[in-house]
């Protein structure tokens, strides 16, 4: 069926189409459902999988063919990390740029660890992308998912430029959304302008600056808030960094 989103203050209908050949290598092999719609700014591909213990759903969006965006709920991002271990993400090797956008519930317990291992998020430095998480993160995550006890994982060579953008308005819990309403929601209404803005910043950064890309230098919110939660009001109340000896809290609720 057709899907509508808001595009430049106008309602735009996405036309269901077959997955274009250049985008087919982004698809995962086991979803129960794959929907591809064409919009003025590119294709949006949605894949749903409702049998995994840790992955309720998985989404892929592509703007043009040179930029691939992965965005998802916390549980599906957990699935993504599990797939890294199993070399599933080698399917992304054809992308020039891969932008990983954690949804807030995932960012709640990933960002403190990301800040600790920021040097591993440099883009265009090596041909592999390595996730490193601190012991506290591993322990907190392992309490929920056995697979996380085996962290860190390494992405296979092939992606030369990888970015992680923790600050993104993708706040929905995808498992609670009917697929025929997905593109009517705020995250998708904002998807085109937000991704274009973020991608433009990244591209401009690499055209003008040879220094490594860092999260703290790119995302102001990382500098302000050491802990990310799914409750926006709680984030607004946090106005300063906690003492260095304070414990890091991880919000693992979905």
PDB file of C-alpha atoms in Angstrom:
ATOM      1  CA  UNK A   1       0.000   0.000   0.000  1.00  0.00           C
ATOM      2  CA  UNK A   2       1.036   3.630  -0.404  1.00  0.00           C
ATOM      3  CA  UNK A   3       2.644   5.536   2.458  1.00  0.00           C
ATOM      4  CA  UNK A   4       2.577   9.255   3.130  1.00  0.00           C
ATOM      5  CA  UNK A   5       5.135  11.444   4.861  1.00  0.00           C
ATOM      6  CA  UNK A   6       5.625  15.176   5.198  1.00  0.00           C
ATOM      7  CA  UNK A   7       8.174  16.409   2.689  1.00  0.00           C
ATOM      8  CA  UNK A   8       8.970  20.126   2.567  1.00  0.00           C
ATOM      9  CA  UNK A   9       5.696  20.929   4.361  1.00  0.00           C
ATOM     10  CA  UNK A  10       3.678  18.900   1.889  1.00  0.00           C
ATOM     11  CA  UNK A  11       2.232  15.446   2.174  1.00  0.00           C
ATOM     12  CA  UNK A  12       4.052  13.152  -0.222  1.00  0.00           C
ATOM     13  CA  UNK A  13       2.960   9.671  -1.130  1.00  0.00           C
ATOM     14  CA  UNK A  14       5.535   6.943  -1.233  1.00  0.00           C
ATOM     15  CA  UNK A  15       4.997   4.601  -4.153  1.00  0.00           C
ATOM     16  CA  UNK A  16       5.555   0.902  -3.433  1.00  0.00           C
ATOM     17  CA  UNK A  17       8.288  -0.409  -5.700  1.00  0.00           C
ATOM     18  CA  UNK A  18      10.564  -3.391  -5.954  1.00  0.00           C
ATOM     19  CA  UNK A  19      13.838  -3.003  -4.093  1.00  0.00           C
ATOM     20  CA  UNK A  20      16.291  -1.393  -6.564  1.00  0.00           C
ATOM     21  CA  UNK A  21      19.206  -3.573  -7.524  1.00  0.00           C
ATOM     22  CA  UNK A  22      21.873  -1.288  -5.955  1.00  0.00           C
ATOM     23  CA  UNK A  23      20.046  -1.492  -2.624  1.00  0.00           C
ATOM     24  CA  UNK A  24      19.378  -5.206  -2.542  1.00  0.00           C
ATOM     25  CA  UNK A  25      22.655  -6.003  -0.839  1.00  0.00           C
ATOM     26  CA  UNK A  26      21.459  -4.038   2.206  1.00  0.00           C
ATOM     27  CA  UNK A  27      18.633  -6.483   2.816  1.00  0.00           C
ATOM     28  CA  UNK A  28      18.767  -9.053   5.556  1.00  0.00           C
ATOM     29  CA  UNK A  29      17.916 -12.604   4.475  1.00  0.00           C
ATOM     30  CA  UNK A  30      15.269 -13.640   6.985  1.00  0.00           C
ATOM     31  CA  UNK A  31      12.628 -10.885   7.463  1.00  0.00           C
ATOM     32  CA  UNK A  32       8.984 -11.853   7.382  1.00  0.00           C
ATOM     33  CA  UNK A  33       8.159  -8.704   5.474  1.00  0.00           C
ATOM     34  CA  UNK A  34      10.013  -6.269   3.227  1.00  0.00           C
ATOM     35  CA  UNK A  35       8.450  -3.029   2.019  1.00  0.00           C
ATOM     36  CA  UNK A  36      10.168  -0.580  -0.301  1.00  0.00           C
ATOM     37  CA  UNK A  37       8.691   2.832  -1.093  1.00  0.00           C
ATOM     38  CA  UNK A  38      10.081   5.501  -3.368  1.00  0.00           C
ATOM     39  CA  UNK A  39       9.986   9.115  -2.191  1.00  0.00           C
ATOM     40  CA  UNK A  40      11.324  12.311  -3.801  1.00  0.00           C
ATOM     41  CA  UNK A  41      14.435  12.113  -1.633  1.00  0.00           C
ATOM     42  CA  UNK A  42      15.159   8.438  -2.167  1.00  0.00           C
ATOM     43  CA  UNK A  43      14.014   4.976  -1.198  1.00  0.00           C
ATOM     44  CA  UNK A  44      12.932   3.839   2.236  1.00  0.00           C
ATOM     45  CA  UNK A  45      13.165   0.118   2.848  1.00  0.00           C
ATOM     46  CA  UNK A  46      11.501  -1.448   5.853  1.00  0.00           C
ATOM     47  CA  UNK A  47      12.151  -4.978   6.985  1.00  0.00           C
ATOM     48  CA  UNK A  48      10.248  -6.536   9.865  1.00  0.00           C
ATOM     49  CA  UNK A  49      11.205  -9.593  11.835  1.00  0.00           C
ATOM     50  CA  UNK A  50       9.150 -10.705  14.818  1.00  0.00           C
ATOM     51  CA  UNK A  51      10.701 -13.945  15.948  1.00  0.00           C
ATOM     52  CA  UNK A  52      14.036 -12.917  17.362  1.00  0.00           C
ATOM     53  CA  UNK A  53      14.483 -12.777  21.099  1.00  0.00           C
ATOM     54  CA  UNK A  54      16.444  -9.540  20.895  1.00  0.00           C
ATOM     55  CA  UNK A  55      15.349  -8.042  17.594  1.00  0.00           C
ATOM     56  CA  UNK A  56      11.721  -7.039  17.256  1.00  0.00           C
ATOM     57  CA  UNK A  57      12.252  -5.210  14.005  1.00  0.00           C
ATOM     58  CA  UNK A  58      14.937  -3.908  11.712  1.00  0.00           C
ATOM     59  CA  UNK A  59      14.863  -0.966   9.346  1.00  0.00           C
ATOM     60  CA  UNK A  60      17.048   0.231   6.533  1.00  0.00           C
ATOM     61  CA  UNK A  61      16.674   3.596   4.834  1.00  0.00           C
ATOM     62  CA  UNK A  62      18.698   4.752   1.876  1.00  0.00           C
ATOM     63  CA  UNK A  63      18.949   8.310   0.589  1.00  0.00           C
ATOM     64  CA  UNK A  64      20.305   8.136  -2.915  1.00  0.00           C
ATOM     65  CA  UNK A  65      22.687   5.255  -3.294  1.00  0.00           C
ATOM     66  CA  UNK A  66      25.842   6.563  -1.695  1.00  0.00           C
ATOM     67  CA  UNK A  67      24.484   6.943   1.831  1.00  0.00           C
ATOM     68  CA  UNK A  68      22.947   4.154   3.858  1.00  0.00           C
ATOM     69  CA  UNK A  69      21.155   4.871   7.104  1.00  0.00           C
ATOM     70  CA  UNK A  70      20.374   2.228   9.690  1.00  0.00           C
ATOM     71  CA  UNK A  71      17.814   3.282  12.255  1.00  0.00           C
ATOM     72  CA  UNK A  72      15.874   1.265  14.689  1.00  0.00           C
ATOM     73  CA  UNK A  73      14.511   0.701  18.142  1.00  0.00           C
ATOM     74  CA  UNK A  74      16.865  -0.374  20.896  1.00  0.00           C
ATOM     75  CA  UNK A  75      16.105  -4.042  20.470  1.00  0.00           C
ATOM     76  CA  UNK A  76      16.857  -4.011  16.784  1.00  0.00           C
ATOM     77  CA  UNK A  77      20.125  -2.191  17.371  1.00  0.00           C
ATOM     78  CA  UNK A  78      20.967  -5.004  19.752  1.00  0.00           C
ATOM     79  CA  UNK A  79      20.277  -7.367  16.883  1.00  0.00           C
ATOM     80  CA  UNK A  80      22.628  -5.335  14.706  1.00  0.00           C
ATOM     81  CA  UNK A  81      25.489  -5.876  17.132  1.00  0.00           C
ATOM     82  CA  UNK A  82      24.736  -9.573  17.253  1.00  0.00           C
ATOM     83  CA  UNK A  83      24.830  -9.613  13.457  1.00  0.00           C
ATOM     84  CA  UNK A  84      28.245  -7.965  13.447  1.00  0.00           C
ATOM     85  CA  UNK A  85      29.592 -11.016  15.179  1.00  0.00           C
ATOM     86  CA  UNK A  86      28.058 -13.235  12.522  1.00  0.00           C
ATOM     87  CA  UNK A  87      29.404 -11.172   9.606  1.00  0.00           C
ATOM     88  CA  UNK A  88      25.900 -10.261   8.466  1.00  0.00           C
ATOM     89  CA  UNK A  89      26.885  -6.619   8.043  1.00  0.00           C
ATOM     90  CA  UNK A  90      29.303  -7.439   5.269  1.00  0.00           C
ATOM     91  CA  UNK A  91      26.211  -6.737   3.176  1.00  0.00           C
ATOM     92  CA  UNK A  92      26.890  -3.064   3.811  1.00  0.00           C
ATOM     93  CA  UNK A  93      30.260  -3.190   2.097  1.00  0.00           C
ATOM     94  CA  UNK A  94      28.855  -1.555  -1.029  1.00  0.00           C
ATOM     95  CA  UNK A  95      27.941   1.639   0.802  1.00  0.00           C
ATOM     96  CA  UNK A  96      30.179   4.673   0.619  1.00  0.00           C
ATOM     97  CA  UNK A  97      28.957   5.907   3.958  1.00  0.00           C
ATOM     98  CA  UNK A  98      27.150   4.128   6.732  1.00  0.00           C
ATOM     99  CA  UNK A  99      25.375   6.214   9.340  1.00  0.00           C
ATOM    100  CA  UNK A 100      24.253   4.357  12.435  1.00  0.00           C
ATOM    101  CA  UNK A 101      21.487   6.147  14.302  1.00  0.00           C
ATOM    102  CA  UNK A 102      20.713   4.609  17.692  1.00  0.00           C
ATOM    103  CA  UNK A 103      17.220   5.177  18.972  1.00  0.00           C
ATOM    104  CA  UNK A 104      17.094   6.748  22.433  1.00  0.00           C
ATOM    105  CA  UNK A 105      16.517   3.620  24.468  1.00  0.00           C
ATOM    106  CA  UNK A 106      19.605   2.074  22.894  1.00  0.00           C
ATOM    107  CA  UNK A 107      21.626   5.251  23.258  1.00  0.00           C
ATOM    108  CA  UNK A 108      20.805   5.307  26.950  1.00  0.00           C
ATOM    109  CA  UNK A 109      23.319   2.595  27.658  1.00  0.00           C
ATOM    110  CA  UNK A 110      25.557   2.794  24.624  1.00  0.00           C
ATOM    111  CA  UNK A 111      26.585   6.441  24.691  1.00  0.00           C
ATOM    112  CA  UNK A 112      28.611   6.342  27.931  1.00  0.00           C
ATOM    113  CA  UNK A 113      30.632   3.522  26.451  1.00  0.00           C
ATOM    114  CA  UNK A 114      30.921   5.271  23.113  1.00  0.00           C
ATOM    115  CA  UNK A 115      32.298   8.346  24.839  1.00  0.00           C
ATOM    116  CA  UNK A 116      34.919   6.193  26.507  1.00  0.00           C
ATOM    117  CA  UNK A 117      36.031   4.689  23.209  1.00  0.00           C
ATOM    118  CA  UNK A 118      35.523   7.721  21.011  1.00  0.00           C
ATOM    119  CA  UNK A 119      38.764   7.166  19.141  1.00  0.00           C
ATOM    120  CA  UNK A 120      37.276   4.045  17.601  1.00  0.00           C
ATOM    121  CA  UNK A 121      34.574   6.105  15.920  1.00  0.00           C
ATOM    122  CA  UNK A 122      36.921   7.941  13.595  1.00  0.00           C
ATOM    123  CA  UNK A 123      35.688   7.705  10.045  1.00  0.00           C
ATOM    124  CA  UNK A 124      37.834   7.002   7.050  1.00  0.00           C
ATOM    125  CA  UNK A 125      40.835   6.050   9.176  1.00  0.00           C
ATOM    126  CA  UNK A 126      40.823   2.281   8.798  1.00  0.00           C
ATOM    127  CA  UNK A 127      38.928  -0.222   6.714  1.00  0.00           C
ATOM    128  CA  UNK A 128      37.336  -1.837   9.726  1.00  0.00           C
ATOM    129  CA  UNK A 129      35.006  -0.499  12.357  1.00  0.00           C
ATOM    130  CA  UNK A 130      35.522  -1.715  15.904  1.00  0.00           C
ATOM    131  CA  UNK A 131      33.086  -1.391  18.790  1.00  0.00           C
ATOM    132  CA  UNK A 132      34.642  -1.224  22.235  1.00  0.00           C
ATOM    133  CA  UNK A 133      32.516  -1.036  25.348  1.00  0.00           C
ATOM    134  CA  UNK A 134      33.565  -0.593  28.939  1.00  0.00           C
ATOM    135  CA  UNK A 135      33.078  -3.349  31.496  1.00  0.00           C
ATOM    136  CA  UNK A 136      30.139  -1.617  33.129  1.00  0.00           C
ATOM    137  CA  UNK A 137      28.300  -1.496  29.825  1.00  0.00           C
ATOM    138  CA  UNK A 138      28.998  -5.141  29.086  1.00  0.00           C
ATOM    139  CA  UNK A 139      27.778  -6.156  32.518  1.00  0.00           C
ATOM    140  CA  UNK A 140      24.595  -4.104  32.238  1.00  0.00           C
ATOM    141  CA  UNK A 141      23.823  -5.367  28.766  1.00  0.00           C
ATOM    142  CA  UNK A 142      24.710  -8.966  29.569  1.00  0.00           C
ATOM    143  CA  UNK A 143      22.066  -8.967  32.275  1.00  0.00           C
ATOM    144  CA  UNK A 144      19.508  -8.625  29.500  1.00  0.00           C
ATOM    145  CA  UNK A 145      21.106 -10.413  26.558  1.00  0.00           C
ATOM    146  CA  UNK A 146      23.542 -13.298  26.746  1.00  0.00           C
ATOM    147  CA  UNK A 147      24.970 -12.300  23.384  1.00  0.00           C
ATOM    148  CA  UNK A 148      26.292  -9.031  24.769  1.00  0.00           C
ATOM    149  CA  UNK A 149      28.657 -10.866  27.082  1.00  0.00           C
ATOM    150  CA  UNK A 150      30.805 -11.539  24.023  1.00  0.00           C
ATOM    151  CA  UNK A 151      31.398  -7.871  23.201  1.00  0.00           C
ATOM    152  CA  UNK A 152      33.232  -6.224  21.565  1.00  0.00           C
ATOM    153  CA  UNK A 153      32.519  -7.130  17.964  1.00  0.00           C
ATOM    154  CA  UNK A 154      34.365  -6.037  14.846  1.00  0.00           C
ATOM    155  CA  UNK A 155      32.781  -5.042  11.589  1.00  0.00           C
ATOM    156  CA  UNK A 156      34.357  -6.783   8.638  1.00  0.00           C
ATOM    157  CA  UNK A 157      36.562  -4.758   6.229  1.00  0.00           C
ATOM    158  CA  UNK A 158      34.762  -3.078   3.376  1.00  0.00           C
ATOM    159  CA  UNK A 159      33.191   0.018   4.858  1.00  0.00           C
ATOM    160  CA  UNK A 160      35.777   2.763   4.665  1.00  0.00           C
ATOM    161  CA  UNK A 161      33.772   5.521   6.308  1.00  0.00           C
ATOM    162  CA  UNK A 162      31.470   4.879   9.243  1.00  0.00           C
ATOM    163  CA  UNK A 163      29.713   7.412  11.418  1.00  0.00           C
ATOM    164  CA  UNK A 164      27.800   7.044  14.655  1.00  0.00           C
ATOM    165  CA  UNK A 165      25.319   9.799  15.394  1.00  0.00           C
ATOM    166  CA  UNK A 166      23.701   9.354  18.802  1.00  0.00           C
ATOM    167  CA  UNK A 167      21.595  12.509  18.622  1.00  0.00           C
ATOM    168  CA  UNK A 168      18.699  11.836  16.288  1.00  0.00           C
ATOM    169  CA  UNK A 169      14.915  12.281  16.598  1.00  0.00           C
ATOM    170  CA  UNK A 170      14.143   8.609  16.030  1.00  0.00           C
ATOM    171  CA  UNK A 171      12.258   8.094  19.242  1.00  0.00           C
ATOM    172  CA  UNK A 172       9.589   5.583  18.331  1.00  0.00           C
ATOM    173  CA  UNK A 173       9.401   2.019  19.571  1.00  0.00           C
ATOM    174  CA  UNK A 174       9.064   0.241  16.272  1.00  0.00           C
ATOM    175  CA  UNK A 175       7.648  -2.972  17.691  1.00  0.00           C
ATOM    176  CA  UNK A 176       4.505  -1.067  18.697  1.00  0.00           C
ATOM    177  CA  UNK A 177       3.890   0.398  15.248  1.00  0.00           C
ATOM    178  CA  UNK A 178       1.793  -1.065  12.482  1.00  0.00           C
ATOM    179  CA  UNK A 179       3.775  -1.073   9.270  1.00  0.00           C
ATOM    180  CA  UNK A 180       1.082   0.767   7.316  1.00  0.00           C
ATOM    181  CA  UNK A 181       1.383   3.718   9.723  1.00  0.00           C
ATOM    182  CA  UNK A 182       5.156   3.813   9.961  1.00  0.00           C
ATOM    183  CA  UNK A 183       5.775   6.593   7.471  1.00  0.00           C
ATOM    184  CA  UNK A 184       3.125   8.853   8.970  1.00  0.00           C
ATOM    185  CA  UNK A 185       4.981   9.265  12.242  1.00  0.00           C
ATOM    186  CA  UNK A 186       7.174  12.162  13.266  1.00  0.00           C
ATOM    187  CA  UNK A 187      10.511  10.347  12.903  1.00  0.00           C
ATOM    188  CA  UNK A 188       9.817   9.683   9.251  1.00  0.00           C
ATOM    189  CA  UNK A 189       8.381  13.123   8.668  1.00  0.00           C
ATOM    190  CA  UNK A 190      11.699  14.497   9.896  1.00  0.00           C
ATOM    191  CA  UNK A 191      13.869  11.828   8.337  1.00  0.00           C
ATOM    192  CA  UNK A 192      14.735  13.579   5.093  1.00  0.00           C
ATOM    193  CA  UNK A 193      15.715  16.943   6.537  1.00  0.00           C
ATOM    194  CA  UNK A 194      17.498  15.485   9.558  1.00  0.00           C
ATOM    195  CA  UNK A 195      19.572  13.002   7.583  1.00  0.00           C
ATOM    196  CA  UNK A 196      20.442  15.576   4.940  1.00  0.00           C
ATOM    197  CA  UNK A 197      21.572  18.033   7.614  1.00  0.00           C
ATOM    198  CA  UNK A 198      23.665  15.449   9.426  1.00  0.00           C
ATOM    199  CA  UNK A 199      25.103  14.026   6.223  1.00  0.00           C
ATOM    200  CA  UNK A 200      25.934  17.520   4.948  1.00  0.00           C
ATOM    201  CA  UNK A 201      27.790  18.268   8.175  1.00  0.00           C
ATOM    202  CA  UNK A 202      29.757  15.071   7.868  1.00  0.00           C
ATOM    203  CA  UNK A 203      30.606  15.598   4.226  1.00  0.00           C
ATOM    204  CA  UNK A 204      31.609  19.217   4.855  1.00  0.00           C
ATOM    205  CA  UNK A 205      33.780  18.095   7.736  1.00  0.00           C
ATOM    206  CA  UNK A 206      35.750  15.723   5.564  1.00  0.00           C
ATOM    207  CA  UNK A 207      36.101  18.162   2.713  1.00  0.00           C
ATOM    208  CA  UNK A 208      37.648  20.819   4.927  1.00  0.00           C
ATOM    209  CA  UNK A 209      39.265  19.039   7.848  1.00  0.00           C
ATOM    210  CA  UNK A 210      41.732  16.181   7.786  1.00  0.00           C
ATOM    211  CA  UNK A 211      41.581  15.647  11.533  1.00  0.00           C
ATOM    212  CA  UNK A 212      39.767  12.559  12.847  1.00  0.00           C
ATOM    213  CA  UNK A 213      36.035  12.843  13.334  1.00  0.00           C
ATOM    214  CA  UNK A 214      34.978  12.752  16.981  1.00  0.00           C
ATOM    215  CA  UNK A 215      31.555  12.476  18.515  1.00  0.00           C
ATOM    216  CA  UNK A 216      32.192  15.152  21.119  1.00  0.00           C
ATOM    217  CA  UNK A 217      33.235  17.614  18.453  1.00  0.00           C
ATOM    218  CA  UNK A 218      30.288  16.867  16.199  1.00  0.00           C
ATOM    219  CA  UNK A 219      27.324  16.343  18.481  1.00  0.00           C
ATOM    220  CA  UNK A 220      26.870  19.116  21.086  1.00  0.00           C
ATOM    221  CA  UNK A 221      24.549  16.917  23.135  1.00  0.00           C
ATOM    222  CA  UNK A 222      27.365  14.495  23.846  1.00  0.00           C
ATOM    223  CA  UNK A 223      29.282  17.264  25.558  1.00  0.00           C
ATOM    224  CA  UNK A 224      26.291  18.290  27.644  1.00  0.00           C
ATOM    225  CA  UNK A 225      24.748  15.012  28.698  1.00  0.00           C
ATOM    226  CA  UNK A 226      26.731  11.961  29.762  1.00  0.00           C
ATOM    227  CA  UNK A 227      23.613   9.820  30.042  1.00  0.00           C
ATOM    228  CA  UNK A 228      20.968   9.501  27.368  1.00  0.00           C
ATOM    229  CA  UNK A 229      17.476   8.358  28.260  1.00  0.00           C
ATOM    230  CA  UNK A 230      14.240   7.813  26.423  1.00  0.00           C
ATOM    231  CA  UNK A 231      12.507  10.412  28.574  1.00  0.00           C
ATOM    232  CA  UNK A 232      13.139  13.764  26.911  1.00  0.00           C
ATOM    233  CA  UNK A 233      11.997  15.712  29.965  1.00  0.00           C
ATOM    234  CA  UNK A 234      14.578  13.977  32.118  1.00  0.00           C
ATOM    235  CA  UNK A 235      17.265  14.918  29.636  1.00  0.00           C
ATOM    236  CA  UNK A 236      16.202  18.560  29.757  1.00  0.00           C
ATOM    237  CA  UNK A 237      16.502  18.551  33.555  1.00  0.00           C
ATOM    238  CA  UNK A 238      20.099  17.347  33.433  1.00  0.00           C
ATOM    239  CA  UNK A 239      22.053  20.589  33.132  1.00  0.00           C
ATOM    240  CA  UNK A 240      25.540  19.596  34.138  1.00  0.00           C
ATOM    241  CA  UNK A 241      27.978  16.727  34.060  1.00  0.00           C
ATOM    242  CA  UNK A 242      27.914  14.468  37.143  1.00  0.00           C
ATOM    243  CA  UNK A 243      30.979  14.204  39.380  1.00  0.00           C
ATOM    244  CA  UNK A 244      33.704  12.027  37.946  1.00  0.00           C
ATOM    245  CA  UNK A 245      33.301   9.499  40.729  1.00  0.00           C
ATOM    246  CA  UNK A 246      29.566   9.082  40.186  1.00  0.00           C
ATOM    247  CA  UNK A 247      28.303   5.853  38.742  1.00  0.00           C
ATOM    248  CA  UNK A 248      26.940   5.682  35.218  1.00  0.00           C
ATOM    249  CA  UNK A 249      23.322   4.619  34.997  1.00  0.00           C
ATOM    250  CA  UNK A 250      22.067   2.619  32.067  1.00  0.00           C
ATOM    251  CA  UNK A 251      18.439   2.819  31.061  1.00  0.00           C
ATOM    252  CA  UNK A 252      17.691  -0.585  29.578  1.00  0.00           C
ATOM    253  CA  UNK A 253      13.929  -0.241  29.637  1.00  0.00           C
ATOM    254  CA  UNK A 254      12.081  -0.531  26.384  1.00  0.00           C
TER     255      UNK A 254
END
